[in-house]
């Protein structure tokens, strides 16, 4: 750790801190859902550590509990996490000059909120130590916050009043993440396409409509990104 790394870490932490509060209800809901789905504390936290993606965990949990085919569970988790492939490609330039031993755990720590808030500035700074600190501080903070409150939800699931409507709080948390992402036109196109498609395809068996909607959103976002790039060059 040098002064440039610490300066970047402080700046990244301050940038992400307000949005990170939105992770708390989403983590609580995930913890409650894992326990309600029949998982033990060890199973729930093991899944949480390995997957580290709340949307994928909650979406695949009913399939796991219902005895769905393994291929469908895997496909659902893969489709829901495909956005991280796009995020990683978009933010990759910020890790130029960093060794593989740092890039691999950084991929595991990458979350929507950090990508939405930190990518633009990360790609503009030339100092690789500052860039890494700017990324890793909010990412580690988000990971710790997520693990702590998922565990809180797992342990306290039975004590939470049924009328608290934590699911609605989780929706608000996801909207807080979506708003910064929607500043990018291609991301907005992807979100609108995926959202509309998920509603239109909601009656497809085995919840495959969600997977199709995600793929359509990704394709639409990619096409929009290419079209915007070509328009700028013209």
CSV table of C-alpha atoms in Angstrom, one decimal, residues 10-176:
chain,number,residue,atom,x,y,z
A,10,UNK,CA,-10.5,7.0,0.3
A,11,UNK,CA,-12.0,8.6,-2.8
A,12,UNK,CA,-13.7,5.3,-4.0
A,13,UNK,CA,-15.1,4.7,-0.5
A,14,UNK,CA,-16.6,8.2,-0.3
A,15,UNK,CA,-18.1,7.8,-3.7
A,16,UNK,CA,-19.8,4.5,-3.0
A,17,UNK,CA,-20.8,4.9,0.6
A,18,UNK,CA,-24.2,6.6,0.1
A,19,UNK,CA,-25.3,4.0,-2.4
A,20,UNK,CA,-24.0,1.1,-0.3
A,21,UNK,CA,-26.7,1.7,2.2
A,22,UNK,CA,-29.1,0.3,-0.4
A,23,UNK,CA,-27.4,-3.1,-0.1
A,24,UNK,CA,-28.7,-3.6,3.4
A,25,UNK,CA,-32.4,-4.3,2.7
A,26,UNK,CA,-31.4,-6.4,-0.4
A,27,UNK,CA,-29.0,-8.4,1.7
A,28,UNK,CA,-31.6,-8.9,4.4
A,29,UNK,CA,-34.1,-10.1,1.9
A,30,UNK,CA,-31.6,-12.5,0.4
A,31,UNK,CA,-30.8,-14.0,3.8
A,32,UNK,CA,-34.4,-14.4,4.7
A,33,UNK,CA,-35.2,-16.0,1.3
A,34,UNK,CA,-32.3,-18.5,1.7
A,35,UNK,CA,-33.5,-19.6,5.1
A,36,UNK,CA,-37.2,-19.7,4.1
A,37,UNK,CA,-36.2,-21.9,1.2
A,38,UNK,CA,-35.0,-24.5,3.6
A,39,UNK,CA,-31.3,-24.0,3.6
A,40,UNK,CA,-29.3,-24.3,6.8
A,41,UNK,CA,-27.1,-21.5,8.1
A,42,UNK,CA,-24.0,-23.2,6.7
A,43,UNK,CA,-25.7,-23.9,3.3
A,44,UNK,CA,-27.1,-20.4,3.0
A,45,UNK,CA,-23.8,-18.7,3.8
A,46,UNK,CA,-21.8,-21.2,1.6
A,47,UNK,CA,-24.1,-20.4,-1.3
A,48,UNK,CA,-23.8,-16.7,-0.6
A,49,UNK,CA,-20.0,-16.8,-0.5
A,50,UNK,CA,-19.7,-18.8,-3.7
A,51,UNK,CA,-22.3,-17.0,-5.8
A,52,UNK,CA,-22.1,-13.5,-4.3
A,53,UNK,CA,-25.0,-12.3,-6.5
A,54,UNK,CA,-28.3,-11.7,-4.8
A,55,UNK,CA,-30.5,-11.8,-7.9
A,56,UNK,CA,-29.0,-15.1,-9.0
A,57,UNK,CA,-29.4,-16.6,-5.6
A,58,UNK,CA,-33.1,-15.7,-5.2
A,59,UNK,CA,-33.9,-16.6,-8.8
A,60,UNK,CA,-32.3,-20.1,-8.6
A,61,UNK,CA,-33.5,-20.9,-5.0
A,62,UNK,CA,-37.1,-21.9,-6.0
A,63,UNK,CA,-35.6,-24.0,-8.8
A,64,UNK,CA,-33.3,-25.8,-6.4
A,65,UNK,CA,-36.0,-26.3,-3.8
A,66,UNK,CA,-38.4,-27.6,-6.5
A,67,UNK,CA,-36.0,-30.1,-7.8
A,68,UNK,CA,-35.6,-28.5,-11.2
A,69,UNK,CA,-33.0,-30.0,-13.6
A,70,UNK,CA,-29.4,-29.0,-12.9
A,71,UNK,CA,-29.0,-27.6,-16.5
A,72,UNK,CA,-31.9,-25.2,-15.9
A,73,UNK,CA,-30.5,-24.0,-12.5
A,74,UNK,CA,-27.1,-23.4,-14.1
A,75,UNK,CA,-28.6,-21.7,-17.1
A,76,UNK,CA,-30.7,-19.4,-15.0
A,77,UNK,CA,-27.7,-18.4,-12.8
A,78,UNK,CA,-25.5,-17.9,-15.9
A,79,UNK,CA,-28.1,-15.8,-17.7
A,80,UNK,CA,-28.7,-13.6,-14.6
A,81,UNK,CA,-25.0,-13.0,-14.2
A,82,UNK,CA,-24.1,-12.4,-17.8
A,83,UNK,CA,-24.2,-8.6,-17.1
A,84,UNK,CA,-20.9,-9.0,-15.2
A,85,UNK,CA,-19.2,-10.2,-18.3
A,86,UNK,CA,-20.2,-6.9,-19.9
A,87,UNK,CA,-19.2,-4.9,-16.8
A,88,UNK,CA,-15.8,-6.6,-16.7
A,89,UNK,CA,-15.1,-5.9,-20.4
A,90,UNK,CA,-16.1,-2.3,-19.9
A,91,UNK,CA,-14.0,-1.7,-16.8
A,92,UNK,CA,-11.0,-3.8,-18.0
A,93,UNK,CA,-8.9,-0.9,-19.1
A,94,UNK,CA,-8.8,0.4,-15.5
A,95,UNK,CA,-6.8,-2.7,-14.6
A,96,UNK,CA,-4.1,-2.4,-17.2
A,97,UNK,CA,-0.7,-3.0,-15.6
A,98,UNK,CA,-2.2,-4.9,-12.7
A,99,UNK,CA,-1.0,-8.5,-12.1
A,100,UNK,CA,-3.4,-11.5,-12.7
A,101,UNK,CA,-3.4,-12.3,-8.9
A,102,UNK,CA,-5.1,-9.0,-8.3
A,103,UNK,CA,-7.4,-9.0,-11.4
A,104,UNK,CA,-9.0,-12.4,-10.5
A,105,UNK,CA,-10.3,-11.5,-7.0
A,106,UNK,CA,-11.3,-8.1,-8.4
A,107,UNK,CA,-13.6,-9.9,-10.8
A,108,UNK,CA,-15.2,-11.7,-7.9
A,109,UNK,CA,-15.7,-8.5,-6.0
A,110,UNK,CA,-17.3,-6.5,-8.9
A,111,UNK,CA,-20.9,-5.5,-8.2
A,112,UNK,CA,-23.4,-3.4,-10.0
A,113,UNK,CA,-23.2,-0.3,-7.7
A,114,UNK,CA,-19.4,-0.1,-7.9
A,115,UNK,CA,-19.5,-0.4,-11.7
A,116,UNK,CA,-22.2,2.2,-12.0
A,117,UNK,CA,-20.5,4.8,-9.8
A,118,UNK,CA,-16.8,4.2,-10.2
A,119,UNK,CA,-16.2,3.2,-13.8
A,120,UNK,CA,-16.2,6.6,-15.5
A,121,UNK,CA,-13.5,8.1,-13.2
A,122,UNK,CA,-11.6,4.9,-12.9
A,123,UNK,CA,-11.0,4.9,-16.7
A,124,UNK,CA,-9.8,8.5,-16.7
A,125,UNK,CA,-7.0,8.2,-14.1
A,126,UNK,CA,-3.5,7.1,-15.3
A,127,UNK,CA,-2.1,6.0,-12.0
A,128,UNK,CA,-2.7,2.3,-11.7
A,129,UNK,CA,-2.2,2.3,-7.9
A,130,UNK,CA,-4.8,5.0,-7.5
A,131,UNK,CA,-7.2,3.2,-9.8
A,132,UNK,CA,-6.9,-0.1,-7.9
A,133,UNK,CA,-7.4,1.6,-4.6
A,134,UNK,CA,-10.4,3.4,-6.0
A,135,UNK,CA,-11.9,0.1,-7.1
A,136,UNK,CA,-11.0,-2.2,-4.3
A,137,UNK,CA,-12.0,-0.1,-1.3
A,138,UNK,CA,-15.7,0.2,-2.2
A,139,UNK,CA,-15.8,-3.3,-3.5
A,140,UNK,CA,-14.4,-4.8,-0.3
A,141,UNK,CA,-16.8,-2.6,1.7
A,142,UNK,CA,-19.7,-3.8,-0.4
A,143,UNK,CA,-18.7,-7.4,0.1
A,144,UNK,CA,-18.4,-7.1,3.9
A,145,UNK,CA,-21.7,-5.2,4.1
A,146,UNK,CA,-23.4,-7.9,2.0
A,147,UNK,CA,-22.1,-10.8,4.0
A,148,UNK,CA,-22.9,-9.3,7.4
A,149,UNK,CA,-26.5,-8.5,6.5
A,150,UNK,CA,-27.2,-11.7,4.6
A,151,UNK,CA,-26.1,-13.5,7.8
A,152,UNK,CA,-28.3,-11.2,9.8
A,153,UNK,CA,-31.2,-12.1,7.5
A,154,UNK,CA,-30.4,-15.8,7.8
A,155,UNK,CA,-30.2,-15.7,11.6
A,156,UNK,CA,-33.1,-13.4,12.1
A,157,UNK,CA,-35.6,-14.7,9.5
A,158,UNK,CA,-38.0,-16.0,12.1
A,159,UNK,CA,-38.0,-12.8,14.2
A,160,UNK,CA,-38.9,-10.4,11.4
A,161,UNK,CA,-42.5,-9.3,11.3
A,162,UNK,CA,-44.4,-10.6,8.1
A,163,UNK,CA,-45.8,-7.1,7.4
A,164,UNK,CA,-42.4,-5.4,6.9
A,165,UNK,CA,-42.5,-6.0,3.2
A,166,UNK,CA,-38.8,-6.3,2.8
A,167,UNK,CA,-39.3,-7.4,-0.8
A,168,UNK,CA,-40.4,-3.9,-1.6
A,169,UNK,CA,-37.3,-2.5,0.1
A,170,UNK,CA,-35.2,-4.7,-2.1
A,171,UNK,CA,-36.9,-3.4,-5.2
A,172,UNK,CA,-36.0,0.2,-4.1
A,173,UNK,CA,-32.4,-0.9,-3.5
A,174,UNK,CA,-32.2,-2.3,-7.1
A,175,UNK,CA,-33.7,0.9,-8.4
A,176,UNK,CA,-31.0,2.9,-6.7
